[in-house]
Every structure is written in C-alpha cells, then in structure tokens.
Amino acid sequence: MLAARRSSALLSHLGRLAAVVLVAAPAATAHAALCYQLPFPNPNLADGWGSTCCGRTSPHRGVDFPQAAGTPIPAVADGVVALNQWSGCLGNVVVVQHADGMFSGYSHMIAASPLAIGTPVTKGQQIGQVGNTGDCSQGAHLHLTMAPAVDGVFQGTTVDPHAYIIERLECNIAPIGYLDDAGCEHITGWSQDPTAPDAVIPTHLYFNGPAGDPDAIGLAVDADVVRDDLCMAIGSCQHGFEMPTPLAVQDGQPHNVHAYGIDTQGGHNPELGSSPRTLMCPLPRLEGVRRRIVSVDVLAAWKFSTFTDMVTLTDEQVGNFEQSIDIPLAPTLVQADDGSPEVWLLDGDDLQRRRHVPDPAVARAWHLDLAAVAVWPAVDVYALEEAPPLRPRPILVKGMADAVYVLDVRLDPQEAGTGSDSDSAGEPTTGGSNGSSSSDDPGNADSGGAPGPASDGLPPGFGSDGGCGCNSRDSAPAWLGALVLLLVARRRRT
C-alpha cells in the first residue's frame, strides 16, 4: 500500500481513487476475458444478418447454418441458460447468457433443450440438436441470434452473430491500468491483465518519449504492490506499482513519462490511463560522504542504474564530498535465526557491521533481492556492530572523470582513542580538496566486465543501462563469492 498522505494530500488521493473506479470498473465488467467459437463452419452469409433477400418482409435477425437434422449444437461461449421455451415462429429455442453481457439464441431445434434455466454451460458443450421446428423454418438448420438482451432473440436489437464471434475468437484481453502520479519522489499507478486478473504483470515506463522512440529510455517495474482501493474497483488488490523517480530526470527540465501495461500472453501492450504525464524536478538534496564503486563488476553486483540512481556533477562538486571507504564488492543480506523479522546488510570494513533494511520499498530502491537473504545464527548476527540503516534510496554521483561514488553515511573504522561519531553524515563541502591522493582515483581500476557502449564518460560498458530496464545485468564474478566466504570465515575466526 502506498504511504498515507496527510490532510492536504487527502483530496488528491480521493480524486485518484475516483478515477480508478470510473476507469477500471466498467472495463472489468464490459471486457471480461471471454472467447467465442462459431457453432458450425458453414454460415449462409448470402442470406446473412440484415438480409432482405429471398422474399423476406423484414431484415434477417440472425445467421443460418444449414445442418442435418439431429446434429448436436455447441454453445458458442461459456455462459448460463437464460431461456428454454417454444416459439411459434422459431420453434424450440434455448438462450444462453454470456459474461460479456451478450445473449446467444439457438432456434428451430428438433426438440426442447434438456438444459434447465440456470444451468452453466461451457464453450462447445451440446445444448440441443438441429431441427426444422417453427413456422419460420424451411429445412433443417440452426438459426443463431446474438442480442444484448434476452428478448432480443425474438424482438428488438440484435447484432451480426458471425461478425461478433469472428472478432472474439481469441480469449486474450489487453491490460488495463492508470498512471496515478509522476512526482519528484515517486512514480505510481496500477496495471492489471483481465485475462489473468490475479497475476502480477510488469509495467514499462518510458522517459522522454513513447515506446519505440529511439531517444526514450525504458524501465520495467512489477505491478505487485497491494492497494486496498483496487480490491473493489477491479476485483483484485495486488496490482499497484511504485518506483523512485529516476535521478537522471531530476534536473529542473520537463520530462514526459509514458506507462504501458504488459500483456501476459504477448498481445497488445496498451498505454495506461492518464499517460503520458510530465514531471519537472530540481536536483535532489545531496549529502553524506562518497564511497567509491571500484569497477563495473561492483556496479553490476549492486544492480545500480546510471539512469535511475546517478547524478552527474562537476568534478569540483564531487570533490566537495569527503571520501570514505569503498562500497562492498556486492550486497550481502542476512537475517537472524531467532525469528526476528529484521533484514541486515553487511557493510563496513571487512563486512563487520550490520545495517538495517527498513522495509521492502527501501529494498526495491536499492535493487536488493529479499529472496536471497541468508539465515545466520542469531549470536553471529548480533555480534556485528550495528551501523545506521540504509538510506531510502541509493544516490550515485560522478564528475567528468570515470570515478563513480555512492553518497552514504561514514563507515570508516574508528581510530583508537577517538571519540568522534564515525557514522555521522556531513553536509556537502563547499570547496577545497577531497583529501584523496591520485592513487585513490579509481579511473585506473580494471573495469572487469565485457566491453560495451560508453555512458556519460564511464569506461566502456561501465553502468550502461542499454535501453529498457528489464534487460538482465551481468551477475557478480565467480571470485566474488569466494571473497565473501573468506571474509566471513575470517570474521568467525576473530
């Protein structure tokens, strides 16, 4: 559930909720996932729906299918028997009501259908037999009628049965949804595929252009957030999406955001309601110390994105932040085996400190996989010194050089005899040297991963997102696991 807003935001939330009800509820009713079939492959279209040929005194209200008497008649779609009666003109008639609001009528049957009113039927199930009953029949055939009301079989409005069924031979229904908000903190909305109404589906967000625009940058986010306001509106709750607004578009300039629901069966991916939206956000507040990301492998291991997580500054601005210890080579998540719910990230020198991951939203913002949490003996977890919790989202900075840093709290080892708080995060410095020597410049570090296109002055392949954010990223190298095991073993020996 999205975080609750207070007083001034309440009206805005209610407005969005009203939009959900207006957009979603009719869609869920009028576009139920239903598919049809023709009862037989030989419709008489020469004397089809609306025809006045062959001596008719009024337009033909259905479509005829010539068949031998006694041929089983299949239902054209799932439904429920609504009528089973005799008509002087149409003979033995059975009418089936379908979930999309249409009624199919089957006339001139050889005998009354054995199905009672209220009986459920499935597509293709036999509901009667072809006959030649009724004053209006001239030879054995099925007279099929489609109408939006049960009495339409006999009078009133009908639709062309052949055209209606041909357009609905496929069961797939396109996704529905809404782009609720594109603000400077989060982008939120919901998306559902009516064909698979309980499934979690991806939403693709495109910035600076629609899907297919070569200048647009695409990201994928799962619509898996439980939202109580959706339960009644669309009949299922777990379809909200939320992501932090990418830092790359927080530059004081207008940027369009397009949102698309992704079809579970590979069909049409429609643009969601209220999309596109325009956001215009200033540079976010930057504070803390800078922690170096030493290689492309480390960037990939943390799954950081140079679009969603990074701000490009001048070298002088980057130098205003004090430099602290490097970020670990990969995230390591642990949980105590005493039943406590807290998840901890191992950090600091030799991974000897634990930092609380406050909630799933923070884990998603940091691209952490909560399914990969290792369970440790509680005594080992609590033996680690506790450090400040993870910030709400990662913020990466870089200048014109190749070095990339994470702004974070200070986790340097505290010198013996000092009383300073090593975890304090200071304001950005306003001038002077960053205090690091040329040997600390990671621009000479081996980039590790396979070559790729350069991005924002990075080494080839260093942090390039390469299009839609749903693309897979390189996993951590094999030596990384061995190094983590070595560090853990070293800590336990200590």
CSV table of C-alpha atoms in Angstrom, one decimal:
chain,number,residue,atom,x,y,z
A,1,MET,CA,0.0,0.0,0.0
A,2,LEU,CA,1.3,3.4,-0.8
A,3,ALA,CA,2.3,5.6,2.1
A,4,ALA,CA,-0.7,7.6,3.5
A,5,ARG,CA,-0.7,11.3,2.8
A,6,ARG,CA,-2.0,13.8,5.4
A,7,SER,CA,-4.7,16.5,5.2
A,8,SER,CA,-3.6,18.5,2.1
A,9,ALA,CA,-2.9,15.3,0.1
A,10,LEU,CA,-6.2,13.6,1.0
A,11,LEU,CA,-8.3,15.3,-1.6
A,12,SER,CA,-5.7,14.4,-4.3
A,13,HIS,CA,-5.8,10.8,-3.2
A,14,LEU,CA,-9.6,10.6,-3.3
A,15,GLY,CA,-9.5,12.2,-6.7
A,16,ARG,CA,-7.2,9.5,-8.0
A,17,LEU,CA,-9.4,6.8,-6.4
A,18,ALA,CA,-12.4,8.2,-8.2
A,19,ALA,CA,-10.5,8.0,-11.4
A,20,VAL,CA,-9.7,4.3,-10.7
A,21,VAL,CA,-13.4,3.5,-10.1
A,22,LEU,CA,-14.5,5.3,-13.3
A,23,VAL,CA,-11.8,3.8,-15.5
A,24,ALA,CA,-11.5,0.3,-14.1
A,25,ALA,CA,-14.9,-0.9,-13.0
A,26,PRO,CA,-16.6,-0.6,-16.5
A,27,ALA,CA,-13.5,-2.3,-18.1
A,28,ALA,CA,-13.7,-5.2,-15.7
A,29,THR,CA,-17.4,-5.7,-16.5
A,30,ALA,CA,-17.6,-5.0,-20.2
A,31,HIS,CA,-14.4,-6.7,-21.2
A,32,ALA,CA,-14.4,-10.0,-19.3
A,33,ALA,CA,-11.9,-12.5,-20.6
A,34,LEU,CA,-14.3,-14.5,-22.8
A,35,CYS,CA,-13.8,-16.1,-26.2
A,36,TYR,CA,-16.2,-17.5,-28.7
A,37,GLN,CA,-16.4,-20.1,-31.5
A,38,LEU,CA,-18.7,-20.5,-34.5
A,39,PRO,CA,-21.2,-23.3,-33.9
A,40,PHE,CA,-20.5,-24.7,-37.4
A,41,PRO,CA,-18.1,-23.7,-40.2
A,42,ASN,CA,-20.7,-23.1,-42.9
A,43,PRO,CA,-22.7,-19.8,-42.2
A,44,ASN,CA,-25.1,-18.8,-45.0
A,45,LEU,CA,-23.7,-15.3,-45.4
A,46,ALA,CA,-25.6,-14.8,-48.8
A,47,ASP,CA,-28.7,-14.6,-46.6
A,48,GLY,CA,-26.9,-13.3,-43.5
A,49,TRP,CA,-27.8,-10.9,-40.8
A,50,GLY,CA,-29.8,-7.9,-42.1
A,51,SER,CA,-30.6,-9.6,-45.4
A,52,THR,CA,-33.9,-8.9,-47.1
A,53,CYS,CA,-33.4,-11.3,-49.9
A,54,CYS,CA,-35.4,-14.4,-50.8
A,55,GLY,CA,-38.8,-13.0,-50.1
A,56,ARG,CA,-38.2,-11.7,-46.6
A,57,THR,CA,-40.5,-9.0,-45.4
A,58,SER,CA,-38.1,-7.8,-42.7
A,59,PRO,CA,-34.3,-7.9,-42.2
A,60,HIS,CA,-32.9,-11.2,-41.2
A,61,ARG,CA,-32.2,-11.0,-37.4
A,62,GLY,CA,-29.6,-13.8,-37.3
A,63,VAL,CA,-27.4,-16.1,-39.3
A,64,ASP,CA,-28.4,-19.6,-40.5
A,65,PHE,CA,-26.1,-22.7,-40.5
A,66,PRO,CA,-27.5,-25.5,-42.7
A,67,GLN,CA,-27.0,-28.9,-41.0
A,68,ALA,CA,-28.6,-32.3,-41.0
A,69,ALA,CA,-31.5,-32.8,-38.5
A,70,GLY,CA,-30.2,-34.2,-35.2
A,71,THR,CA,-26.7,-32.6,-35.5
A,72,PRO,CA,-25.5,-31.6,-32.0
A,73,ILE,CA,-25.5,-27.8,-31.4
A,74,PRO,CA,-22.5,-26.5,-29.4
A,75,ALA,CA,-22.6,-23.4,-27.2
A,76,VAL,CA,-20.7,-20.6,-28.8
A,77,ALA,CA,-19.1,-19.5,-25.5
A,78,ASP,CA,-19.3,-20.1,-21.7
A,79,GLY,CA,-22.5,-19.0,-20.1
A,80,VAL,CA,-25.7,-19.8,-18.3
A,81,VAL,CA,-29.0,-21.0,-19.7
A,82,ALA,CA,-31.4,-18.0,-19.5
A,83,LEU,CA,-34.5,-19.3,-21.5
A,84,ASN,CA,-35.7,-22.6,-22.7
A,85,GLN,CA,-39.1,-22.4,-24.5
A,86,TRP,CA,-41.3,-22.8,-27.6
A,87,SER,CA,-41.9,-20.0,-30.1
A,88,GLY,CA,-44.5,-20.2,-32.8
A,89,CYS,CA,-42.0,-18.8,-35.4
A,90,LEU,CA,-38.7,-20.1,-34.1
A,91,GLY,CA,-39.8,-23.5,-32.7
A,92,ASN,CA,-37.7,-24.9,-29.9
A,93,VAL,CA,-35.4,-22.2,-28.6
A,94,VAL,CA,-32.7,-22.1,-25.9
A,95,VAL,CA,-30.9,-18.8,-24.9
A,96,VAL,CA,-27.6,-18.6,-23.2
A,97,GLN,CA,-26.3,-15.6,-21.3
A,98,HIS,CA,-22.6,-14.8,-21.5
A,99,ALA,CA,-20.3,-12.9,-19.2
A,100,ASP,CA,-19.7,-10.1,-21.6
A,101,GLY,CA,-23.4,-9.2,-21.4
A,102,MET,CA,-24.5,-10.8,-24.7
A,103,PHE,CA,-27.2,-13.5,-25.2
A,104,SER,CA,-26.9,-16.2,-27.9
A,105,GLY,CA,-30.2,-17.8,-29.1
A,106,TYR,CA,-30.4,-21.2,-30.8
A,107,SER,CA,-33.7,-21.7,-32.8
A,108,HIS,CA,-35.6,-24.4,-34.8
A,109,MET,CA,-34.2,-27.2,-32.6
A,110,ILE,CA,-35.6,-30.7,-33.2
A,111,ALA,CA,-36.7,-30.9,-29.6
A,112,ALA,CA,-36.5,-28.8,-26.4
A,113,SER,CA,-33.1,-28.5,-24.9
A,114,PRO,CA,-32.6,-30.8,-21.9
A,115,LEU,CA,-30.8,-28.0,-20.0
A,116,ALA,CA,-32.9,-26.2,-17.4
A,117,ILE,CA,-32.7,-22.4,-16.8
A,118,GLY,CA,-29.7,-21.5,-14.7
A,119,THR,CA,-27.6,-24.4,-15.9
A,120,PRO,CA,-23.9,-23.4,-16.6
A,121,VAL,CA,-22.6,-24.3,-20.0
A,122,THR,CA,-19.1,-24.2,-21.4
A,123,LYS,CA,-18.0,-23.3,-24.9
A,124,GLY,CA,-18.6,-26.2,-27.2
A,125,GLN,CA,-20.9,-28.1,-24.9
A,126,GLN,CA,-24.0,-29.6,-26.6
A,127,ILE,CA,-27.1,-27.6,-25.8
A,128,GLY,CA,-29.6,-29.2,-28.3
A,129,GLN,CA,-29.9,-30.6,-31.8
A,130,VAL,CA,-30.5,-29.1,-35.2
A,131,GLY,CA,-34.1,-29.3,-36.4
A,132,ASN,CA,-36.8,-27.7,-38.5
A,133,THR,CA,-39.4,-26.6,-36.0
A,134,GLY,CA,-41.4,-23.4,-36.0
A,135,ASP,CA,-43.5,-21.6,-38.7
A,136,CYS,CA,-40.5,-19.6,-40.0
A,137,SER,CA,-38.2,-22.6,-40.8
A,138,GLN,CA,-37.8,-24.0,-44.2
A,139,GLY,CA,-35.5,-27.0,-43.9
A,140,ALA,CA,-33.2,-28.3,-41.1
A,141,HIS,CA,-30.8,-25.6,-40.0
A,142,LEU,CA,-29.6,-23.6,-36.9
A,143,HIS,CA,-30.8,-20.0,-36.7
A,144,LEU,CA,-28.3,-18.3,-34.4
A,145,THR,CA,-29.1,-14.9,-32.9
A,146,MET,CA,-26.9,-12.6,-30.8
A,147,ALA,CA,-28.5,-9.8,-28.8
A,148,PRO,CA,-27.6,-7.6,-25.8
A,149,ALA,CA,-30.9,-8.5,-24.1
A,150,VAL,CA,-32.6,-11.9,-23.5
A,151,ASP,CA,-35.7,-10.9,-25.5
A,152,GLY,CA,-33.6,-9.7,-28.5
A,153,VAL,CA,-33.7,-13.3,-29.8
A,154,PHE,CA,-37.4,-12.7,-30.6
A,155,GLN,CA,-37.7,-8.9,-31.0
A,156,GLY,CA,-35.7,-5.7,-30.5
A,157,THR,CA,-31.9,-5.2,-31.1
A,158,THR,CA,-29.6,-7.9,-32.4
A,159,VAL,CA,-26.0,-7.9,-33.7
A,160,ASP,CA,-24.4,-9.8,-36.5
A,161,PRO,CA,-23.6,-13.1,-34.9
A,162,HIS,CA,-20.9,-14.0,-37.4
A,163,ALA,CA,-19.0,-10.7,-37.2
A,164,TYR,CA,-19.3,-10.7,-33.4
A,165,ILE,CA,-17.9,-14.2,-33.0
A,166,ILE,CA,-15.1,-13.7,-35.5
A,167,GLU,CA,-13.8,-10.7,-33.6
A,168,ARG,CA,-13.8,-12.7,-30.4
A,169,LEU,CA,-12.1,-16.0,-31.4
A,170,GLU,CA,-9.1,-15.1,-29.2
A,171,CYS,CA,-9.6,-15.1,-25.4
A,172,ASN,CA,-6.9,-12.5,-24.7
A,173,ILE,CA,-7.9,-9.1,-23.4
A,174,ALA,CA,-5.4,-6.2,-23.3
A,175,PRO,CA,-4.2,-4.9,-19.9
A,176,ILE,CA,-5.8,-2.0,-18.2
A,177,GLY,CA,-4.5,0.5,-15.6
A,178,TYR,CA,-3.7,4.1,-14.7
A,179,LEU,CA,-0.6,6.3,-14.2
A,180,ASP,CA,-1.7,7.9,-11.0
A,181,ASP,CA,1.2,10.3,-10.4
A,182,ALA,CA,4.6,11.2,-11.7
A,183,GLY,CA,6.2,13.3,-9.0
A,184,CYS,CA,9.7,14.2,-7.8
A,185,GLU,CA,9.8,11.4,-5.2
A,186,HIS,CA,7.8,8.5,-6.8
A,187,ILE,CA,6.1,7.4,-9.9
A,188,THR,CA,2.9,5.4,-9.0
A,189,GLY,CA,0.0,3.7,-10.7
A,190,TRP,CA,-1.6,0.3,-11.3
A,191,SER,CA,-1.8,-2.2,-14.1
A,192,GLN,CA,-3.8,-5.5,-14.5
A,193,ASP,CA,-4.3,-8.0,-17.2
A,194,PRO,CA,-8.0,-9.0,-17.2
A,195,THR,CA,-7.1,-12.3,-19.0
A,196,ALA,CA,-5.1,-13.2,-15.9
A,197,PRO,CA,-6.7,-11.0,-13.3
A,198,ASP,CA,-4.8,-12.2,-10.2
A,199,ALA,CA,-1.3,-12.3,-11.9
A,200,VAL,CA,1.4,-9.7,-11.2
A,201,ILE,CA,2.4,-8.1,-14.5
A,202,PRO,CA,5.2,-5.7,-15.4
A,203,THR,CA,4.6,-2.0,-16.3
A,204,HIS,CA,7.1,-0.4,-18.7
A,205,LEU,CA,7.8,3.2,-18.1
A,206,TYR,CA,9.4,5.3,-20.9
A,207,PHE,CA,11.0,8.7,-20.3
A,208,ASN,CA,11.4,11.5,-22.8
A,209,GLY,CA,9.3,9.7,-25.5
A,210,PRO,CA,6.9,6.9,-26.1
A,211,ALA,CA,7.8,3.2,-26.6
A,212,GLY,CA,9.6,2.8,-29.9
A,213,ASP,CA,11.2,6.3,-29.8
A,214,PRO,CA,14.9,5.8,-30.1
A,215,ASP,CA,15.5,8.7,-27.7
A,216,ALA,CA,13.3,7.3,-25.0
A,217,ILE,CA,14.7,5.4,-22.0
A,218,GLY,CA,12.6,2.5,-20.7
A,219,LEU,CA,12.4,0.9,-17.3
A,220,ALA,CA,10.4,-2.1,-16.0
A,221,VAL,CA,8.6,-2.2,-12.7
A,222,ASP,CA,6.4,-5.0,-11.4
A,223,ALA,CA,2.8,-4.0,-10.5
A,224,ASP,CA,2.9,-6.1,-7.3
A,225,VAL,CA,2.0,-3.5,-4.6
A,226,VAL,CA,-1.2,-4.3,-2.6
A,227,ARG,CA,-3.6,-1.5,-2.8
A,228,ASP,CA,-6.9,-1.6,-0.9
A,229,ASP,CA,-8.5,0.8,-3.3
A,230,LEU,CA,-8.2,-1.7,-6.2
A,231,CYS,CA,-9.9,-4.6,-4.5
A,232,MET,CA,-13.5,-3.5,-5.2
A,233,ALA,CA,-12.6,-1.5,-8.4
A,234,ILE,CA,-11.1,-4.4,-10.4
A,235,GLY,CA,-11.7,-7.4,-8.1
A,236,SER,CA,-8.0,-7.9,-7.1
A,237,CYS,CA,-5.7,-5.9,-4.9
A,238,GLN,CA,-2.0,-6.7,-5.8
A,239,HIS,CA,-1.6,-4.5,-8.9
A,240,GLY,CA,-0.1,-1.3,-7.8
A,241,PHE,CA,3.4,-0.1,-8.9
A,242,GLU,CA,5.7,2.4,-7.3
A,243,MET,CA,9.3,3.4,-8.1
A,244,PRO,CA,11.6,6.2,-7.1
A,245,THR,CA,11.7,9.0,-9.7
A,246,PRO,CA,14.9,8.5,-11.7
A,247,LEU,CA,17.7,10.9,-10.7
A,248,ALA,CA,18.6,11.4,-14.3
A,249,VAL,CA,15.4,13.4,-14.9
A,250,GLN,CA,15.7,15.5,-11.8
A,251,ASP,CA,17.5,18.3,-13.5
A,252,GLY,CA,14.9,21.1,-13.5
A,253,GLN,CA,13.7,20.3,-17.0
A,254,PRO,CA,10.4,18.9,-18.2
A,255,HIS,CA,10.3,15.2,-18.9
A,256,ASN,CA,7.4,13.1,-20.3
A,257,VAL,CA,6.6,9.7,-18.7
A,258,HIS,CA,4.7,7.1,-20.6
A,259,ALA,CA,3.4,3.9,-18.9
A,260,TYR,CA,2.3,0.7,-20.6
A,261,GLY,CA,0.7,-2.5,-19.2
A,262,ILE,CA,2.5,-5.7,-20.4
A,263,ASP,CA,0.2,-8.4,-21.7
A,264,THR,CA,0.7,-11.8,-20.1
A,265,GLN,CA,0.1,-13.6,-23.4
A,266,GLY,CA,2.3,-11.4,-25.6
A,267,GLY,CA,-0.6,-9.4,-27.1
A,268,HIS,CA,-1.1,-5.7,-27.3
A,269,ASN,CA,0.6,-3.6,-24.6
A,270,PRO,CA,-1.6,-0.5,-24.2
A,271,GLU,CA,-0.7,2.8,-22.8
A,272,LEU,CA,-2.3,3.2,-19.4
A,273,GLY,CA,-4.9,5.8,-18.5
A,274,SER,CA,-3.6,9.4,-17.8
A,275,SER,CA,-0.4,8.5,-19.6
A,276,PRO,CA,1.8,10.4,-20.5
A,277,ARG,CA,2.4,12.7,-17.6
A,278,THR,CA,5.0,15.4,-17.4
A,279,LEU,CA,7.4,15.9,-14.4
A,280,MET,CA,9.8,18.7,-13.7
A,281,CYS,CA,12.0,18.2,-10.7
A,282,PRO,CA,15.0,20.1,-9.3
A,283,LEU,CA,18.3,18.4,-8.4
A,284,PRO,CA,17.7,16.4,-5.1
A,285,ARG,CA,19.4,17.3,-1.9
A,286,LEU,CA,22.9,15.7,-1.8
A,287,GLU,CA,24.7,15.0,1.4
A,288,GLY,CA,27.0,12.5,3.1
A,289,VAL,CA,30.4,11.1,2.2
A,290,ARG,CA,31.3,9.5,-1.1
A,291,ARG,CA,32.1,5.8,-1.3
A,292,ARG,CA,33.8,4.5,-4.4
A,293,ILE,CA,32.4,1.9,-6.7
A,294,VAL,CA,35.7,0.3,-7.8
A,295,SER,CA,34.6,-1.5,-11.0
A,296,VAL,CA,31.9,-2.3,-13.5
A,297,ASP,CA,31.5,-5.7,-11.7
A,298,VAL,CA,30.7,-4.0,-8.5
A,299,LEU,CA,28.2,-1.7,-10.2
A,300,ALA,CA,26.5,-4.8,-11.7
A,301,ALA,CA,26.6,-6.8,-8.5
A,302,TRP,CA,24.6,-4.0,-6.8
A,303,LYS,CA,22.4,-3.6,-9.8
A,304,PHE,CA,22.8,0.1,-9.7
A,305,SER,CA,21.5,2.1,-12.7
A,306,THR,CA,23.2,5.1,-14.2
A,307,PHE,CA,19.7,6.4,-15.1
A,308,THR,CA,17.7,5.8,-12.0
A,309,ASP,CA,20.4,6.2,-9.4
A,310,MET,CA,23.0,8.6,-10.6
A,311,VAL,CA,23.5,12.4,-10.7
A,312,THR,CA,26.3,13.9,-12.9
A,313,LEU,CA,28.1,16.8,-11.3
A,314,THR,CA,31.2,18.8,-11.9
A,315,ASP,CA,34.5,17.5,-10.6
A,316,GLU,CA,34.6,20.3,-8.1
A,317,GLN,CA,31.1,19.4,-6.8
A,318,VAL,CA,32.1,15.8,-6.4
A,319,GLY,CA,35.3,16.8,-4.6
A,320,ASN,CA,33.2,18.7,-2.0
A,321,PHE,CA,32.1,15.4,-0.5
A,322,GLU,CA,34.6,13.7,1.8
A,323,GLN,CA,35.8,10.3,0.6
A,324,SER,CA,35.1,7.3,2.8
A,325,ILE,CA,35.7,3.6,2.5
A,326,ASP,CA,34.8,1.8,-0.7
A,327,ILE,CA,31.4,0.2,-1.0
A,328,PRO,CA,31.4,-3.6,-0.6
A,329,LEU,CA,32.0,-5.7,-3.7
A,330,ALA,CA,28.4,-7.0,-3.6
A,331,PRO,CA,25.4,-6.7,-1.2
A,332,THR,CA,25.2,-9.5,1.4
A,333,LEU,CA,21.9,-9.8,3.3
A,334,VAL,CA,21.4,-11.8,6.5
A,335,GLN,CA,18.7,-12.5,9.0
A,336,ALA,CA,19.0,-14.0,12.5
A,337,ASP,CA,17.6,-17.5,13.0
A,338,ASP,CA,15.7,-16.4,16.2
A,339,GLY,CA,12.5,-15.5,14.3
A,340,SER,CA,13.1,-11.7,14.2
A,341,PRO,CA,11.9,-10.1,11.0
A,342,GLU,CA,14.8,-7.6,10.6
A,343,VAL,CA,17.0,-8.0,7.4
A,344,TRP,CA,20.5,-6.7,7.7
A,345,LEU,CA,23.0,-5.6,5.0
A,346,LEU,CA,26.6,-6.4,5.9
A,347,ASP,CA,28.8,-3.3,5.4
A,348,GLY,CA,31.9,-1.5,6.7
A,349,ASP,CA,35.5,-2.7,7.0
A,350,ASP,CA,35.6,-6.5,6.4
A,351,LEU,CA,31.8,-6.6,6.5
A,352,GLN,CA,31.9,-6.3,10.3
A,353,ARG,CA,28.9,-4.1,10.6
A,354,ARG,CA,25.2,-4.6,10.0
A,355,ARG,CA,22.7,-2.1,8.6
A,356,HIS,CA,19.0,-2.5,8.9
A,357,VAL,CA,17.0,-2.7,5.6
A,358,PRO,CA,13.9,-0.8,6.9
A,359,ASP,CA,11.2,-2.2,4.6
A,360,PRO,CA,10.6,-3.7,1.2
A,361,ALA,CA,10.3,-0.3,-0.5
A,362,VAL,CA,13.8,0.5,0.5
A,363,ALA,CA,15.0,-2.9,-0.6
A,364,ARG,CA,13.5,-2.3,-4.0
A,365,ALA,CA,15.0,1.1,-4.3
A,366,TRP,CA,18.4,-0.4,-3.5
A,367,HIS,CA,17.7,-3.3,-6.0
A,368,LEU,CA,18.2,-5.8,-3.2
A,369,ASP,CA,16.8,-9.3,-3.6
A,370,LEU,CA,15.0,-10.2,-0.3
A,371,ALA,CA,14.6,-13.8,-1.6
A,372,ALA,CA,18.4,-14.1,-1.3
A,373,VAL,CA,18.7,-13.4,2.4
A,374,ALA,CA,20.9,-15.8,4.2
A,375,VAL,CA,19.8,-17.1,7.7
A,376,TRP,CA,22.6,-16.9,10.2
A,377,PRO,CA,22.8,-17.9,13.9
A,378,ALA,CA,21.5,-15.0,15.9
A,379,VAL,CA,24.6,-14.9,18.0
A,380,ASP,CA,26.7,-14.2,14.9
A,381,VAL,CA,24.3,-11.5,13.6
A,382,TYR,CA,24.1,-9.6,16.9
A,383,ALA,CA,27.9,-9.9,17.4
A,384,LEU,CA,28.2,-7.4,14.5
A,385,GLU,CA,28.3,-3.8,15.4
A,386,GLU,CA,25.1,-2.0,14.3
A,387,ALA,CA,25.5,0.9,11.9
A,388,PRO,CA,22.9,3.4,10.6
A,389,PRO,CA,20.2,1.9,8.5
A,390,LEU,CA,20.1,2.1,4.7
A,391,ARG,CA,19.0,5.4,3.3
A,392,PRO,CA,15.7,5.5,1.5
A,393,ARG,CA,17.4,5.1,-1.9
A,394,PRO,CA,20.9,5.0,-3.3
A,395,ILE,CA,22.3,8.2,-4.8
A,396,LEU,CA,25.3,7.8,-7.1
A,397,VAL,CA,27.4,10.8,-8.2
A,398,LYS,CA,30.1,11.2,-10.8
A,399,GLY,CA,32.0,14.1,-12.3
A,400,MET,CA,33.7,14.4,-15.7
A,401,ALA,CA,36.2,11.6,-14.7
A,402,ASP,CA,35.3,8.0,-14.7
A,403,ALA,CA,35.0,7.5,-10.9
A,404,VAL,CA,31.5,6.8,-9.6
A,405,TYR,CA,30.6,7.0,-5.9
A,406,VAL,CA,27.7,6.3,-3.6
A,407,LEU,CA,26.7,9.1,-1.2
A,408,ASP,CA,26.3,7.5,2.2
A,409,VAL,CA,27.0,7.7,5.9
A,410,ARG,CA,30.6,7.4,7.2
A,411,LEU,CA,31.5,3.8,8.0
A,412,ASP,CA,35.3,4.2,8.3
A,413,PRO,CA,37.0,2.2,11.0
A,414,GLN,CA,37.2,4.4,14.1
A,415,GLU,CA,40.7,5.2,15.3
A,416,ALA,CA,41.6,4.0,18.8
A,417,GLY,CA,41.3,6.7,21.4
A,418,THR,CA,39.0,9.0,19.4
A,419,GLY,CA,35.5,9.9,20.4
A,420,SER,CA,34.1,11.0,17.1
A,421,ASP,CA,30.9,9.6,15.7
A,422,SER,CA,32.1,7.6,12.7
A,423,ASP,CA,28.6,7.2,11.4
A,424,SER,CA,27.7,10.9,11.0
A,425,ALA,CA,26.8,12.2,7.6
A,426,GLY,CA,28.0,15.7,7.0
A,427,GLU,CA,26.7,18.4,4.6
A,428,PRO,CA,28.4,18.7,1.2
A,429,THR,CA,31.6,20.6,1.4
A,430,THR,CA,31.8,23.9,-0.4
A,431,GLY,CA,35.4,24.0,-1.5
A,432,GLY,CA,38.9,22.6,-1.1
A,433,SER,CA,40.5,19.3,-1.9
A,434,ASN,CA,38.6,16.0,-1.4
A,435,GLY,CA,41.6,14.8,0.6
A,436,SER,CA,42.4,11.8,-1.6
A,437,SER,CA,45.6,11.3,-3.5
A,438,SER,CA,45.9,10.4,-7.1
A,439,SER,CA,46.4,6.7,-6.1
A,440,ASP,CA,42.8,6.7,-4.9
A,441,ASP,CA,41.4,7.6,-8.3
A,442,PRO,CA,39.5,4.6,-9.5
A,443,GLY,CA,39.8,5.7,-13.1
A,444,ASN,CA,42.8,3.3,-13.4
A,445,ALA,CA,41.0,0.4,-11.9
A,446,ASP,CA,40.4,-2.6,-14.1
A,447,SER,CA,36.8,-2.3,-15.3
A,448,GLY,CA,36.4,-6.1,-15.4
A,449,GLY,CA,33.2,-6.7,-17.4
A,450,ALA,CA,32.8,-7.2,-21.1
A,451,PRO,CA,33.2,-4.2,-23.4
A,452,GLY,CA,30.1,-2.2,-24.1
A,453,PRO,CA,28.9,1.3,-25.2
A,454,ALA,CA,30.3,4.1,-23.1
A,455,SER,CA,27.8,6.1,-21.0
A,456,ASP,CA,28.3,9.6,-19.5
A,457,GLY,CA,32.1,9.3,-19.6
A,458,LEU,CA,32.3,5.9,-18.0
A,459,PRO,CA,34.6,3.2,-19.2
A,460,PRO,CA,33.1,1.0,-22.0
A,461,GLY,CA,30.2,-0.9,-20.5
A,462,PHE,CA,30.5,0.7,-17.0
A,463,GLY,CA,27.0,1.0,-15.8
A,464,SER,CA,25.3,1.4,-19.2
A,465,ASP,CA,21.6,0.6,-18.9
A,466,GLY,CA,21.3,-0.2,-22.6
A,467,GLY,CA,17.6,0.5,-23.2
A,468,CYS,CA,14.7,-1.0,-21.2
A,469,GLY,CA,15.4,-1.6,-17.6
A,470,CYS,CA,14.0,-5.1,-17.8
A,471,ASN,CA,17.3,-6.2,-19.5
A,472,SER,CA,19.4,-8.6,-17.5
A,473,ARG,CA,22.6,-7.3,-16.0
A,474,ASP,CA,25.9,-9.1,-15.6
A,475,SER,CA,26.0,-11.1,-12.4
A,476,ALA,CA,28.8,-10.8,-9.9
A,477,PRO,CA,32.0,-12.7,-10.9
A,478,ALA,CA,32.8,-16.1,-9.5
A,479,TRP,CA,35.6,-14.8,-7.4
A,480,LEU,CA,33.3,-12.6,-5.6
A,481,GLY,CA,31.5,-15.5,-3.8
A,482,ALA,CA,34.9,-16.9,-2.7
A,483,LEU,CA,35.9,-13.5,-1.3
A,484,VAL,CA,32.7,-13.1,0.7
A,485,LEU,CA,33.2,-16.6,2.2
A,486,LEU,CA,36.8,-15.8,3.0
A,487,LEU,CA,35.7,-12.6,4.8
A,488,VAL,CA,33.0,-14.5,6.7
A,489,ALA,CA,35.5,-17.2,7.8
A,490,ARG,CA,38.0,-14.5,8.9
A,491,ARG,CA,35.3,-12.8,11.0
A,492,ARG,CA,34.3,-16.0,12.7
A,493,ARG,CA,37.9,-16.9,13.5
A,494,THR,CA,38.3,-13.5,15.0
